[in-house]
Structure formats: structure tokens, C-alpha cells
Amino acid sequence: MRLDEDDVATLHQQLAWLTKREGFVQRRLTYAAIVDELLRGSLEDSFERLRHRFISAIHTLPGEQADLLLDVYALSPDTQDVPELLQRRQIHGDKIGRNVDTVRTRETAALKAPHSRLVTGRYAQAPLVLDVPEMHSGIIYEEVSVLTVVENRHWKATYEHHRLATSEDSLEYVTIGRSYPGIVTPSSKGDFKVNTRPVDGAGWNDHFWHLNTERTATEPMQDRTRYDLRFRITSPDDGSEPEPMTLASRALHHRSLLFTIRVGFIGDQPASIWKFEGASPFARPHAANEYNRIHLDARGTATLTLRDVPGGLFNGFAWGWDT
């Protein structure tokens, strides 16, 4: 088994996944935990209520985008019983007089549109509506997703994905701090390069500079534009034998409207694992109990998704290797 940047759980990833196969149906929503979390007001909410909320969010989009998404998600009267995405694309293409390839291209663009509506709850039936967040250096953090990979008890890599929107023109870079040593590598799929600087007594600051389309020079970010920052952190090879890892957590330096943290185990798996939310460094629980104990999924991963997460407090997982 392998875990890499493609396994970082993000809202956009799950929104795209839900168009496949039968579309937005109960069986598939069960495996799209982030979408479920955003639509759910309580554990008692039925699938039909979640479905109606999702349709409500789609209806806030421009007409052509809304019609397209309702068709590909199998939520329109014409496609609700159509079992394959390709067939649903064909149905939509016949409606608008376009071929399947054109529909697919428009679908790719349209799938980015519901993100902000779902995160902020800006639609009629939303279970939670969030105020526009405070600015942090002219940036709104819509979503932060983190995946830490542990192989045979040792840290292998951490993958992060930050979806941000700018509120000021000509911002040149984004700074993300960390307290532990590591080698930071921006994703080859992204539009950022990194310059890392040590901070006396406080770890490191990674400055991510936005690149132009040709990736040949830096270019300021534009006002009212969304960007996806992806990067990997790996352990520096200093020749020392690392200690077994027993903690994967993150304290954000800013408020994020949506936060997902995952830890995945390759090889050895812990005897017990537990979660914690909004904890100070000295208040993180040291053992599992009936309230915080969780279980790994079939791929050996644990996932925690939270909404409207403030900066400064830790969220994540701890575990023990021995019973």
C-alpha cells in the first residue's frame, strides 16, 4: 500500500468522486466524510435531508452550472436513475447540443463552484452559516487538509493542501510555520515555490511564493482569486535513528473554515488510537477512552474533519503501539 499527495482528503476531491458511478446516493455519501460533515446538522439527519441541502447549495450557482451539476450527480429528474457518469454526461450534452468531451470540460470547471457555498453555508437549507472570517495577511483560508504517513512506526512524510482566497491585490507569498525539522517540497502540480527560513527559538517559516503560468518567475497573487497550495514535508536524513511516532496533530496559525487531518499507517498499526480537538500542548489526552477512541478504516487511516477551526489549538491523533 502507498499513501501520497493524492490521498490527502479534500472537499474538491470528494465532490468529484461523488459524480462517479451512481452519483450522489446514500451508499457513496458514506465514503465522502467531508461532504457529509458539511451537510449534516445532527446525527439524526436523514439522507434525504442531506440530499436536499446539497441540491439547495447547487441551486445557488449560475443556471448553466447548476443544471450541469444536477445532471452529473444524478440529482435531476432526467438522470436520477442513470447508473453511470458517462451516460449522464451524454444526457446533459443532448440537452445543450454539445458532445461528451465538452460536457466533461465544463464539469471540471463547475465542480470548483460549490466549494465556498458548502464551506460557508451560504445556501438556503444550510445547517450552519459561517461569518466571513477575519483576514490573515489578506488571505481567507477556506480549507486546510493534512495527511501524515507513518511507516513501520516511523514518520515517512506529511502532505498538506491549503485552499485560500486572497482579499488583497499583489500578495507575493504565503507563510506557514512549523516547529519540527523537515524538507519541504511544493507539489509539481501547483503554482508555488518555497523558501525556508529558521526562526530563533520557534522552528521554521516556509515562505511559498506564487509562480507565473510558465513557472519561470514569481508573480503576485490576484485579488478575489482562489489558490491551491500543496506541499510535502519529509524527514531530513541526518543519520540518526528516529523514535517511534505516537502523535500526529496540527495547530493552525490562522482560522480555517474547514480542516481535515488524517494519519495513515503502512506496515505496523497501533494497538489503540484516539483523537483530540482544540487542545493546548499540555492538555492533549495520553490514553484512549470511550469518548475519544477511534478505529482505522480499511486502508489503515484515521480521519478527523472539523468546521471553523481557530488558530493556536491542537487537533489530531495520538496512539500507543503496545497494548
PDB file of C-alpha atoms in Angstrom:
ATOM      1  CA  MET A   1       0.000   0.000   0.000  1.00  0.00           C
ATOM      2  CA  ARG A   2       1.116   3.556  -0.682  1.00  0.00           C
ATOM      3  CA  LEU A   3      -0.118   6.901   0.593  1.00  0.00           C
ATOM      4  CA  ASP A   4       0.870  10.176  -1.072  1.00  0.00           C
ATOM      5  CA  GLU A   5      -0.442  13.619  -2.002  1.00  0.00           C
ATOM      6  CA  ASP A   6      -3.304  12.107  -3.997  1.00  0.00           C
ATOM      7  CA  ASP A   7      -4.624  10.618  -0.735  1.00  0.00           C
ATOM      8  CA  VAL A   8      -4.974  13.966   1.042  1.00  0.00           C
ATOM      9  CA  ALA A   9      -8.694  14.202   1.813  1.00  0.00           C
ATOM     10  CA  THR A  10     -10.138  17.426   0.375  1.00  0.00           C
ATOM     11  CA  LEU A  11     -13.623  18.682  -0.296  1.00  0.00           C
ATOM     12  CA  HIS A  12     -12.963  19.104  -4.011  1.00  0.00           C
ATOM     13  CA  GLN A  13     -11.641  15.556  -4.277  1.00  0.00           C
ATOM     14  CA  GLN A  14     -14.772  14.159  -2.678  1.00  0.00           C
ATOM     15  CA  LEU A  15     -17.105  16.373  -4.710  1.00  0.00           C
ATOM     16  CA  ALA A  16     -15.512  14.983  -7.879  1.00  0.00           C
ATOM     17  CA  TRP A  17     -15.657  11.413  -6.562  1.00  0.00           C
ATOM     18  CA  LEU A  18     -19.382  11.706  -5.878  1.00  0.00           C
ATOM     19  CA  THR A  19     -20.101  12.279  -9.579  1.00  0.00           C
ATOM     20  CA  LYS A  20     -18.817   8.787 -10.414  1.00  0.00           C
ATOM     21  CA  ARG A  21     -20.819   5.551 -10.649  1.00  0.00           C
ATOM     22  CA  GLU A  22     -24.383   6.064  -9.357  1.00  0.00           C
ATOM     23  CA  GLY A  23     -23.684   9.665  -8.343  1.00  0.00           C
ATOM     24  CA  PHE A  24     -24.936  11.322  -5.155  1.00  0.00           C
ATOM     25  CA  VAL A  25     -26.556   8.335  -3.440  1.00  0.00           C
ATOM     26  CA  GLN A  26     -26.555   7.264   0.200  1.00  0.00           C
ATOM     27  CA  ARG A  27     -24.136   4.390  -0.252  1.00  0.00           C
ATOM     28  CA  ARG A  28     -21.484   6.632  -1.770  1.00  0.00           C
ATOM     29  CA  LEU A  29     -22.003   9.604   0.544  1.00  0.00           C
ATOM     30  CA  THR A  30     -20.979   7.303   3.407  1.00  0.00           C
ATOM     31  CA  TYR A  31     -17.454   7.321   1.948  1.00  0.00           C
ATOM     32  CA  ALA A  32     -17.318  11.097   1.434  1.00  0.00           C
ATOM     33  CA  ALA A  33     -16.938  12.133   5.062  1.00  0.00           C
ATOM     34  CA  ILE A  34     -16.094  15.791   4.410  1.00  0.00           C
ATOM     35  CA  VAL A  35     -19.181  16.370   2.269  1.00  0.00           C
ATOM     36  CA  ASP A  36     -21.309  14.535   4.837  1.00  0.00           C
ATOM     37  CA  GLU A  37     -19.898  16.683   7.657  1.00  0.00           C
ATOM     38  CA  LEU A  38     -20.708  19.921   5.827  1.00  0.00           C
ATOM     39  CA  LEU A  39     -24.286  18.888   5.045  1.00  0.00           C
ATOM     40  CA  ARG A  40     -25.141  17.349   8.395  1.00  0.00           C
ATOM     41  CA  GLY A  41     -26.741  19.343  11.198  1.00  0.00           C
ATOM     42  CA  SER A  42     -27.056  16.372  13.559  1.00  0.00           C
ATOM     43  CA  LEU A  43     -26.529  12.624  13.618  1.00  0.00           C
ATOM     44  CA  GLU A  44     -30.292  12.209  13.229  1.00  0.00           C
ATOM     45  CA  ASP A  45     -30.386  13.927   9.829  1.00  0.00           C
ATOM     46  CA  SER A  46     -31.671  11.538   7.163  1.00  0.00           C
ATOM     47  CA  PHE A  47     -30.012  11.043   3.795  1.00  0.00           C
ATOM     48  CA  GLU A  48     -32.971  12.780   2.151  1.00  0.00           C
ATOM     49  CA  ARG A  49     -32.324  15.882   4.242  1.00  0.00           C
ATOM     50  CA  LEU A  50     -28.635  15.854   3.275  1.00  0.00           C
ATOM     51  CA  ARG A  51     -29.619  15.365  -0.362  1.00  0.00           C
ATOM     52  CA  HIS A  52     -31.989  18.333  -0.270  1.00  0.00           C
ATOM     53  CA  ARG A  53     -29.290  20.524   1.302  1.00  0.00           C
ATOM     54  CA  PHE A  54     -26.826  19.556  -1.423  1.00  0.00           C
ATOM     55  CA  ILE A  55     -29.379  20.386  -4.108  1.00  0.00           C
ATOM     56  CA  SER A  56     -30.064  23.699  -2.345  1.00  0.00           C
ATOM     57  CA  ALA A  57     -26.340  24.553  -2.468  1.00  0.00           C
ATOM     58  CA  ILE A  58     -26.170  23.704  -6.176  1.00  0.00           C
ATOM     59  CA  HIS A  59     -29.165  25.929  -6.915  1.00  0.00           C
ATOM     60  CA  THR A  60     -27.201  28.972  -5.670  1.00  0.00           C
ATOM     61  CA  LEU A  61     -24.897  28.623  -8.696  1.00  0.00           C
ATOM     62  CA  PRO A  62     -25.499  30.193 -12.122  1.00  0.00           C
ATOM     63  CA  GLY A  63     -28.173  28.349 -14.101  1.00  0.00           C
ATOM     64  CA  GLU A  64     -25.938  26.530 -16.588  1.00  0.00           C
ATOM     65  CA  GLN A  65     -23.580  25.294 -13.870  1.00  0.00           C
ATOM     66  CA  ALA A  66     -26.452  24.210 -11.638  1.00  0.00           C
ATOM     67  CA  ASP A  67     -28.143  22.272 -14.446  1.00  0.00           C
ATOM     68  CA  LEU A  68     -24.873  20.539 -15.319  1.00  0.00           C
ATOM     69  CA  LEU A  69     -24.099  19.521 -11.734  1.00  0.00           C
ATOM     70  CA  LEU A  70     -27.612  18.263 -11.059  1.00  0.00           C
ATOM     71  CA  ASP A  71     -27.288  16.031 -14.117  1.00  0.00           C
ATOM     72  CA  VAL A  72     -23.826  14.626 -13.379  1.00  0.00           C
ATOM     73  CA  TYR A  73     -24.648  13.993  -9.708  1.00  0.00           C
ATOM     74  CA  ALA A  74     -27.797  12.076 -10.779  1.00  0.00           C
ATOM     75  CA  LEU A  75     -29.955  14.600  -8.936  1.00  0.00           C
ATOM     76  CA  SER A  76     -32.108  15.783 -11.841  1.00  0.00           C
ATOM     77  CA  PRO A  77     -35.322  14.042 -12.971  1.00  0.00           C
ATOM     78  CA  ASP A  78     -33.573  13.062 -16.225  1.00  0.00           C
ATOM     79  CA  THR A  79     -30.571  11.381 -14.569  1.00  0.00           C
ATOM     80  CA  GLN A  80     -31.607  10.243 -11.079  1.00  0.00           C
ATOM     81  CA  ASP A  81     -31.840   6.581 -12.108  1.00  0.00           C
ATOM     82  CA  VAL A  82     -28.941   6.579 -14.593  1.00  0.00           C
ATOM     83  CA  PRO A  83     -26.183   4.374 -13.106  1.00  0.00           C
ATOM     84  CA  GLU A  84     -23.060   5.670 -14.929  1.00  0.00           C
ATOM     85  CA  LEU A  85     -21.469   9.114 -15.216  1.00  0.00           C
ATOM     86  CA  LEU A  86     -20.746   8.760 -18.945  1.00  0.00           C
ATOM     87  CA  GLN A  87     -24.438   8.200 -19.637  1.00  0.00           C
ATOM     88  CA  ARG A  88     -25.378  11.234 -17.542  1.00  0.00           C
ATOM     89  CA  ARG A  89     -22.870  13.370 -19.439  1.00  0.00           C
ATOM     90  CA  GLN A  90     -24.417  12.213 -22.700  1.00  0.00           C
ATOM     91  CA  ILE A  91     -27.899  13.133 -21.472  1.00  0.00           C
ATOM     92  CA  HIS A  92     -26.724  16.614 -20.500  1.00  0.00           C
ATOM     93  CA  GLY A  93     -24.877  17.008 -23.793  1.00  0.00           C
ATOM     94  CA  ASP A  94     -28.019  16.150 -25.736  1.00  0.00           C
ATOM     95  CA  LYS A  95     -29.902  18.840 -23.788  1.00  0.00           C
ATOM     96  CA  ILE A  96     -27.450  21.604 -24.638  1.00  0.00           C
ATOM     97  CA  GLY A  97     -26.342  20.389 -28.062  1.00  0.00           C
ATOM     98  CA  ARG A  98     -22.749  19.607 -27.066  1.00  0.00           C
ATOM     99  CA  ASN A  99     -20.634  16.451 -27.143  1.00  0.00           C
ATOM    100  CA  VAL A 100     -19.465  14.485 -24.110  1.00  0.00           C
ATOM    101  CA  ASP A 101     -15.945  15.954 -24.182  1.00  0.00           C
ATOM    102  CA  THR A 102     -17.335  19.481 -23.937  1.00  0.00           C
ATOM    103  CA  VAL A 103     -19.572  18.439 -21.053  1.00  0.00           C
ATOM    104  CA  ARG A 104     -16.589  16.892 -19.265  1.00  0.00           C
ATOM    105  CA  THR A 105     -14.564  20.104 -19.649  1.00  0.00           C
ATOM    106  CA  ARG A 106     -17.408  22.235 -18.304  1.00  0.00           C
ATOM    107  CA  GLU A 107     -17.955  19.756 -15.485  1.00  0.00           C
ATOM    108  CA  THR A 108     -14.331  20.098 -14.356  1.00  0.00           C
ATOM    109  CA  ALA A 109     -14.762  23.864 -14.035  1.00  0.00           C
ATOM    110  CA  ALA A 110     -18.217  23.623 -12.453  1.00  0.00           C
ATOM    111  CA  LEU A 111     -17.040  21.252  -9.715  1.00  0.00           C
ATOM    112  CA  LYS A 112     -14.994  24.080  -8.193  1.00  0.00           C
ATOM    113  CA  ALA A 113     -18.073  26.247  -7.737  1.00  0.00           C
ATOM    114  CA  PRO A 114     -19.918  24.549  -4.808  1.00  0.00           C
ATOM    115  CA  HIS A 115     -16.824  24.587  -2.581  1.00  0.00           C
ATOM    116  CA  SER A 116     -17.314  28.007  -0.989  1.00  0.00           C
ATOM    117  CA  ARG A 117     -21.089  27.584  -0.667  1.00  0.00           C
ATOM    118  CA  LEU A 118     -20.723  24.347   1.252  1.00  0.00           C
ATOM    119  CA  VAL A 119     -17.877  25.571   3.470  1.00  0.00           C
ATOM    120  CA  THR A 120     -19.549  28.842   4.481  1.00  0.00           C
ATOM    121  CA  GLY A 121     -23.119  27.535   4.439  1.00  0.00           C
ATOM    122  CA  ARG A 122     -24.262  30.251   2.036  1.00  0.00           C
ATOM    123  CA  TYR A 123     -27.363  28.470   0.778  1.00  0.00           C
ATOM    124  CA  ALA A 124     -30.985  28.277   1.869  1.00  0.00           C
ATOM    125  CA  GLN A 125     -31.044  24.991   3.810  1.00  0.00           C
ATOM    126  CA  ALA A 126     -27.535  25.126   5.307  1.00  0.00           C
ATOM    127  CA  PRO A 127     -27.203  23.566   8.787  1.00  0.00           C
ATOM    128  CA  LEU A 128     -24.543  26.132   9.758  1.00  0.00           C
ATOM    129  CA  VAL A 129     -23.722  29.565   8.330  1.00  0.00           C
ATOM    130  CA  LEU A 130     -20.238  30.963   8.977  1.00  0.00           C
ATOM    131  CA  ASP A 131     -19.392  34.636   9.045  1.00  0.00           C
ATOM    132  CA  VAL A 132     -16.753  35.863   6.631  1.00  0.00           C
ATOM    133  CA  PRO A 133     -13.523  35.150   8.520  1.00  0.00           C
ATOM    134  CA  GLU A 134     -11.047  37.655   9.759  1.00  0.00           C
ATOM    135  CA  MET A 135      -8.211  38.443   7.430  1.00  0.00           C
ATOM    136  CA  HIS A 136      -4.778  36.907   7.957  1.00  0.00           C
ATOM    137  CA  SER A 137      -2.315  38.878   5.837  1.00  0.00           C
ATOM    138  CA  GLY A 138      -5.063  39.423   3.288  1.00  0.00           C
ATOM    139  CA  ILE A 139      -5.924  35.720   2.965  1.00  0.00           C
ATOM    140  CA  ILE A 140      -9.059  33.708   3.734  1.00  0.00           C
ATOM    141  CA  TYR A 141      -8.278  30.051   4.442  1.00  0.00           C
ATOM    142  CA  GLU A 142     -11.274  28.100   3.154  1.00  0.00           C
ATOM    143  CA  GLU A 143      -9.811  24.641   3.707  1.00  0.00           C
ATOM    144  CA  VAL A 144      -6.706  23.006   5.181  1.00  0.00           C
ATOM    145  CA  SER A 145      -6.124  19.274   4.720  1.00  0.00           C
ATOM    146  CA  VAL A 146      -3.223  17.328   6.237  1.00  0.00           C
ATOM    147  CA  LEU A 147      -2.144  13.707   5.755  1.00  0.00           C
ATOM    148  CA  THR A 148       0.663  12.252   7.883  1.00  0.00           C
ATOM    149  CA  VAL A 149       2.097   8.901   6.773  1.00  0.00           C
ATOM    150  CA  VAL A 150       3.685   6.568   9.336  1.00  0.00           C
ATOM    151  CA  GLU A 151       5.580   3.533   8.029  1.00  0.00           C
ATOM    152  CA  ASN A 152       6.573   0.773  10.454  1.00  0.00           C
ATOM    153  CA  ARG A 153       6.194   3.132  13.422  1.00  0.00           C
ATOM    154  CA  HIS A 154       8.293   5.961  11.944  1.00  0.00           C
ATOM    155  CA  TRP A 155       7.308   9.218  10.271  1.00  0.00           C
ATOM    156  CA  LYS A 156       7.604   8.957   6.496  1.00  0.00           C
ATOM    157  CA  ALA A 157       6.013  12.161   5.192  1.00  0.00           C
ATOM    158  CA  THR A 158       3.348  14.807   5.730  1.00  0.00           C
ATOM    159  CA  TYR A 159       1.267  16.167   2.858  1.00  0.00           C
ATOM    160  CA  GLU A 160      -0.627  19.449   3.168  1.00  0.00           C
ATOM    161  CA  HIS A 161      -3.197  21.142   0.954  1.00  0.00           C
ATOM    162  CA  HIS A 162      -4.285  24.726   1.659  1.00  0.00           C
ATOM    163  CA  ARG A 163      -7.129  26.260  -0.346  1.00  0.00           C
ATOM    164  CA  LEU A 164      -7.051  30.008   0.103  1.00  0.00           C
ATOM    165  CA  ALA A 165      -8.706  33.092  -1.298  1.00  0.00           C
ATOM    166  CA  THR A 166      -6.959  36.449  -1.460  1.00  0.00           C
ATOM    167  CA  SER A 167      -8.622  39.647  -0.322  1.00  0.00           C
ATOM    168  CA  GLU A 168      -5.808  41.998  -1.256  1.00  0.00           C
ATOM    169  CA  ASP A 169      -4.139  42.544  -4.597  1.00  0.00           C
ATOM    170  CA  SER A 170      -0.451  41.820  -5.240  1.00  0.00           C
ATOM    171  CA  LEU A 171       0.244  39.420  -2.369  1.00  0.00           C
ATOM    172  CA  GLU A 172       3.511  37.734  -3.309  1.00  0.00           C
ATOM    173  CA  TYR A 173       3.774  34.830  -0.883  1.00  0.00           C
ATOM    174  CA  VAL A 174       2.117  32.823   1.889  1.00  0.00           C
ATOM    175  CA  THR A 175       3.963  31.940   5.111  1.00  0.00           C
ATOM    176  CA  ILE A 176       3.309  28.702   7.012  1.00  0.00           C
ATOM    177  CA  GLY A 177       5.226  27.962  10.201  1.00  0.00           C
ATOM    178  CA  ARG A 178       6.263  24.620  11.694  1.00  0.00           C
ATOM    179  CA  SER A 179       8.062  23.529  14.850  1.00  0.00           C
ATOM    180  CA  TYR A 180       9.857  20.390  13.597  1.00  0.00           C
ATOM    181  CA  PRO A 181      12.714  19.918  11.087  1.00  0.00           C
ATOM    182  CA  GLY A 182      11.846  18.739   7.612  1.00  0.00           C
ATOM    183  CA  ILE A 183      12.457  19.088   3.897  1.00  0.00           C
ATOM    184  CA  VAL A 184       9.601  20.954   2.215  1.00  0.00           C
ATOM    185  CA  THR A 185       8.798  20.250  -1.434  1.00  0.00           C
ATOM    186  CA  PRO A 186       5.937  22.046  -3.220  1.00  0.00           C
ATOM    187  CA  SER A 187       3.763  19.853  -5.423  1.00  0.00           C
ATOM    188  CA  SER A 188       4.724  19.711  -9.090  1.00  0.00           C
ATOM    189  CA  LYS A 189       1.004  20.132  -9.805  1.00  0.00           C
ATOM    190  CA  GLY A 190       0.912  23.517  -8.094  1.00  0.00           C
ATOM    191  CA  ASP A 191       1.962  27.100  -8.724  1.00  0.00           C
ATOM    192  CA  PHE A 192       4.266  27.830  -5.782  1.00  0.00           C
ATOM    193  CA  LYS A 193       7.927  27.582  -4.860  1.00  0.00           C
ATOM    194  CA  VAL A 194       9.275  27.629  -1.304  1.00  0.00           C
ATOM    195  CA  ASN A 195      11.968  29.483   0.617  1.00  0.00           C
ATOM    196  CA  THR A 196      12.515  28.180   4.153  1.00  0.00           C
ATOM    197  CA  ARG A 197      13.923  30.350   6.927  1.00  0.00           C
ATOM    198  CA  PRO A 198      14.719  29.350  10.535  1.00  0.00           C
ATOM    199  CA  VAL A 199      13.067  31.330  13.319  1.00  0.00           C
ATOM    200  CA  ASP A 200      15.121  31.664  16.505  1.00  0.00           C
ATOM    201  CA  GLY A 201      13.561  29.515  19.194  1.00  0.00           C
ATOM    202  CA  ALA A 202      10.375  28.930  17.193  1.00  0.00           C
ATOM    203  CA  GLY A 203      11.144  26.468  14.404  1.00  0.00           C
ATOM    204  CA  TRP A 204      10.918  27.396  10.730  1.00  0.00           C
ATOM    205  CA  ASN A 205       8.881  29.595   8.413  1.00  0.00           C
ATOM    206  CA  ASP A 206       8.161  28.265   4.939  1.00  0.00           C
ATOM    207  CA  HIS A 207       7.503  31.131   2.522  1.00  0.00           C
ATOM    208  CA  PHE A 208       5.556  29.946  -0.529  1.00  0.00           C
ATOM    209  CA  TRP A 209       5.953  32.294  -3.483  1.00  0.00           C
ATOM    210  CA  HIS A 210       3.367  32.258  -6.245  1.00  0.00           C
ATOM    211  CA  LEU A 211       4.696  31.444  -9.738  1.00  0.00           C
ATOM    212  CA  ASN A 212       3.565  32.630 -13.144  1.00  0.00           C
ATOM    213  CA  THR A 213       1.883  30.303 -15.630  1.00  0.00           C
ATOM    214  CA  GLU A 214       5.211  29.280 -17.167  1.00  0.00           C
ATOM    215  CA  ARG A 215       6.652  28.616 -13.685  1.00  0.00           C
ATOM    216  CA  THR A 216       9.702  30.658 -14.655  1.00  0.00           C
ATOM    217  CA  ALA A 217       9.334  33.581 -12.237  1.00  0.00           C
ATOM    218  CA  THR A 218       7.360  34.704  -9.220  1.00  0.00           C
ATOM    219  CA  GLU A 219       4.119  36.576  -9.782  1.00  0.00           C
ATOM    220  CA  PRO A 220       1.838  38.310  -7.253  1.00  0.00           C
ATOM    221  CA  MET A 221      -1.469  36.676  -6.446  1.00  0.00           C
ATOM    222  CA  GLN A 222      -4.589  38.421  -7.679  1.00  0.00           C
ATOM    223  CA  ASP A 223      -7.382  39.887  -5.592  1.00  0.00           C
ATOM    224  CA  ARG A 224     -10.549  37.766  -5.163  1.00  0.00           C
ATOM    225  CA  THR A 225      -8.864  34.680  -6.601  1.00  0.00           C
ATOM    226  CA  ARG A 226      -8.630  31.198  -5.101  1.00  0.00           C
ATOM    227  CA  TYR A 227      -5.381  29.257  -4.997  1.00  0.00           C
ATOM    228  CA  ASP A 228      -4.455  25.695  -4.109  1.00  0.00           C
ATOM    229  CA  LEU A 229      -1.161  25.320  -2.255  1.00  0.00           C
ATOM    230  CA  ARG A 230       0.098  21.731  -1.961  1.00  0.00           C
ATOM    231  CA  PHE A 231       3.382  20.551  -0.496  1.00  0.00           C
ATOM    232  CA  ARG A 232       5.175  17.600   1.085  1.00  0.00           C
ATOM    233  CA  ILE A 233       7.357  17.532   4.214  1.00  0.00           C
ATOM    234  CA  THR A 234       9.851  14.704   4.711  1.00  0.00           C
ATOM    235  CA  SER A 235      12.376  13.962   7.414  1.00  0.00           C
ATOM    236  CA  PRO A 236      15.918  15.288   6.926  1.00  0.00           C
ATOM    237  CA  ASP A 237      18.413  12.446   6.637  1.00  0.00           C
ATOM    238  CA  ASP A 238      20.770  13.267   9.492  1.00  0.00           C
ATOM    239  CA  GLY A 239      21.856   9.681  10.140  1.00  0.00           C
ATOM    240  CA  SER A 240      20.087   9.362  13.492  1.00  0.00           C
ATOM    241  CA  GLU A 241      17.612   6.602  14.361  1.00  0.00           C
ATOM    242  CA  PRO A 242      14.151   8.173  14.727  1.00  0.00           C
ATOM    243  CA  GLU A 243      11.936   7.414  17.693  1.00  0.00           C
ATOM    244  CA  PRO A 244       8.645   5.583  17.113  1.00  0.00           C
ATOM    245  CA  MET A 245       5.968   8.161  16.279  1.00  0.00           C
ATOM    246  CA  THR A 246       2.973   8.412  18.627  1.00  0.00           C
ATOM    247  CA  LEU A 247       1.393  11.768  17.723  1.00  0.00           C
ATOM    248  CA  ALA A 248       0.041  13.480  14.607  1.00  0.00           C
ATOM    249  CA  SER A 249      -1.544  16.863  15.289  1.00  0.00           C
ATOM    250  CA  ARG A 250      -1.704  20.376  13.920  1.00  0.00           C
ATOM    251  CA  ALA A 251      -2.177  23.785  15.493  1.00  0.00           C
ATOM    252  CA  LEU A 252      -3.118  26.192  12.741  1.00  0.00           C
ATOM    253  CA  HIS A 253      -1.655  29.698  12.735  1.00  0.00           C
ATOM    254  CA  HIS A 254      -4.904  31.095  11.374  1.00  0.00           C
ATOM    255  CA  ARG A 255      -8.609  30.400  11.326  1.00  0.00           C
ATOM    256  CA  SER A 256      -9.701  27.865   8.713  1.00  0.00           C
ATOM    257  CA  LEU A 257     -13.326  27.331   7.691  1.00  0.00           C
ATOM    258  CA  LEU A 258     -12.718  23.625   7.114  1.00  0.00           C
ATOM    259  CA  PHE A 259      -9.935  21.429   8.498  1.00  0.00           C
ATOM    260  CA  THR A 260      -9.267  17.744   7.844  1.00  0.00           C
ATOM    261  CA  ILE A 261      -6.391  15.803   9.347  1.00  0.00           C
ATOM    262  CA  ARG A 262      -5.602  12.185   8.515  1.00  0.00           C
ATOM    263  CA  VAL A 263      -2.941   9.770   9.685  1.00  0.00           C
ATOM    264  CA  GLY A 264      -2.188   6.663   7.650  1.00  0.00           C
ATOM    265  CA  PHE A 265      -0.212   3.630   8.790  1.00  0.00           C
ATOM    266  CA  ILE A 266       1.846   1.465   6.446  1.00  0.00           C
ATOM    267  CA  GLY A 267       3.033  -1.790   7.990  1.00  0.00           C
ATOM    268  CA  ASP A 268       2.680  -1.804  11.784  1.00  0.00           C
ATOM    269  CA  GLN A 269      -0.589  -0.437  13.160  1.00  0.00           C
ATOM    270  CA  PRO A 270      -1.113   0.952  16.680  1.00  0.00           C
ATOM    271  CA  ALA A 271      -2.806  -1.094  19.388  1.00  0.00           C
ATOM    272  CA  SER A 272      -5.059   1.883  20.175  1.00  0.00           C
ATOM    273  CA  ILE A 273      -5.610   5.343  18.706  1.00  0.00           C
ATOM    274  CA  TRP A 274      -7.589   8.346  19.926  1.00  0.00           C
ATOM    275  CA  LYS A 275      -8.487  11.821  18.715  1.00  0.00           C
ATOM    276  CA  PHE A 276      -8.476  15.246  20.345  1.00  0.00           C
ATOM    277  CA  GLU A 277      -9.863  18.649  19.384  1.00  0.00           C
ATOM    278  CA  GLY A 278      -8.988  22.183  20.494  1.00  0.00           C
ATOM    279  CA  ALA A 279      -6.296  21.105  22.959  1.00  0.00           C
ATOM    280  CA  SER A 280      -3.346  23.068  24.324  1.00  0.00           C
ATOM    281  CA  PRO A 281       0.091  21.408  24.134  1.00  0.00           C
ATOM    282  CA  PHE A 282      -0.299  20.376  27.782  1.00  0.00           C
ATOM    283  CA  ALA A 283      -3.884  19.119  27.553  1.00  0.00           C
ATOM    284  CA  ARG A 284      -3.615  16.550  24.795  1.00  0.00           C
ATOM    285  CA  PRO A 285      -5.004  13.224  26.140  1.00  0.00           C
ATOM    286  CA  HIS A 286      -2.482  10.460  26.766  1.00  0.00           C
ATOM    287  CA  ALA A 287      -4.794   7.452  26.539  1.00  0.00           C
ATOM    288  CA  ALA A 288      -7.906   6.236  24.760  1.00  0.00           C
ATOM    289  CA  ASN A 289     -11.284   6.189  26.480  1.00  0.00           C
ATOM    290  CA  GLU A 290     -14.900   5.634  25.465  1.00  0.00           C
ATOM    291  CA  TYR A 291     -15.231   9.232  24.270  1.00  0.00           C
ATOM    292  CA  ASN A 292     -12.102   9.699  22.171  1.00  0.00           C
ATOM    293  CA  ARG A 293     -11.255   6.210  20.918  1.00  0.00           C
ATOM    294  CA  ILE A 294     -11.449   5.736  17.153  1.00  0.00           C
ATOM    295  CA  HIS A 295     -10.751   2.944  14.688  1.00  0.00           C
ATOM    296  CA  LEU A 296      -8.728   2.816  11.493  1.00  0.00           C
ATOM    297  CA  ASP A 297     -10.504   2.298   8.194  1.00  0.00           C
ATOM    298  CA  ALA A 298      -9.797  -0.478   5.695  1.00  0.00           C
ATOM    299  CA  ARG A 299      -6.740   1.391   4.388  1.00  0.00           C
ATOM    300  CA  GLY A 300      -5.255   1.859   7.840  1.00  0.00           C
ATOM    301  CA  THR A 301      -6.109   5.555   8.112  1.00  0.00           C
ATOM    302  CA  ALA A 302      -7.915   7.724  10.666  1.00  0.00           C
ATOM    303  CA  THR A 303      -9.693  10.944   9.676  1.00  0.00           C
ATOM    304  CA  LEU A 304     -10.921  13.958  11.640  1.00  0.00           C
ATOM    305  CA  THR A 305     -12.882  16.761   9.931  1.00  0.00           C
ATOM    306  CA  LEU A 306     -13.752  19.997  11.750  1.00  0.00           C
ATOM    307  CA  ARG A 307     -15.504  23.233  10.795  1.00  0.00           C
ATOM    308  CA  ASP A 308     -14.479  26.785  11.644  1.00  0.00           C
ATOM    309  CA  VAL A 309     -11.225  25.901  13.398  1.00  0.00           C
ATOM    310  CA  PRO A 310      -9.415  28.745  15.206  1.00  0.00           C
ATOM    311  CA  GLY A 311      -5.662  29.073  15.261  1.00  0.00           C
ATOM    312  CA  GLY A 312      -3.460  28.196  18.203  1.00  0.00           C
ATOM    313  CA  LEU A 313      -5.024  24.953  19.486  1.00  0.00           C
ATOM    314  CA  PHE A 314      -4.110  21.393  18.540  1.00  0.00           C
ATOM    315  CA  ASN A 315      -6.337  18.920  16.700  1.00  0.00           C
ATOM    316  CA  GLY A 316      -5.298  15.428  15.711  1.00  0.00           C
ATOM    317  CA  PHE A 317      -4.464  11.958  16.944  1.00  0.00           C
ATOM    318  CA  ALA A 318      -2.287  10.127  19.444  1.00  0.00           C
ATOM    319  CA  TRP A 319      -1.734   6.398  19.699  1.00  0.00           C
ATOM    320  CA  GLY A 320       0.057   3.602  21.506  1.00  0.00           C
ATOM    321  CA  TRP A 321       1.934   0.767  19.851  1.00  0.00           C
ATOM    322  CA  ASP A 322       1.634  -1.732  22.665  1.00  0.00           C
ATOM    323  CA  THR A 323      -1.458  -2.935  24.498  1.00  0.00           C
TER     324      THR A 323
END
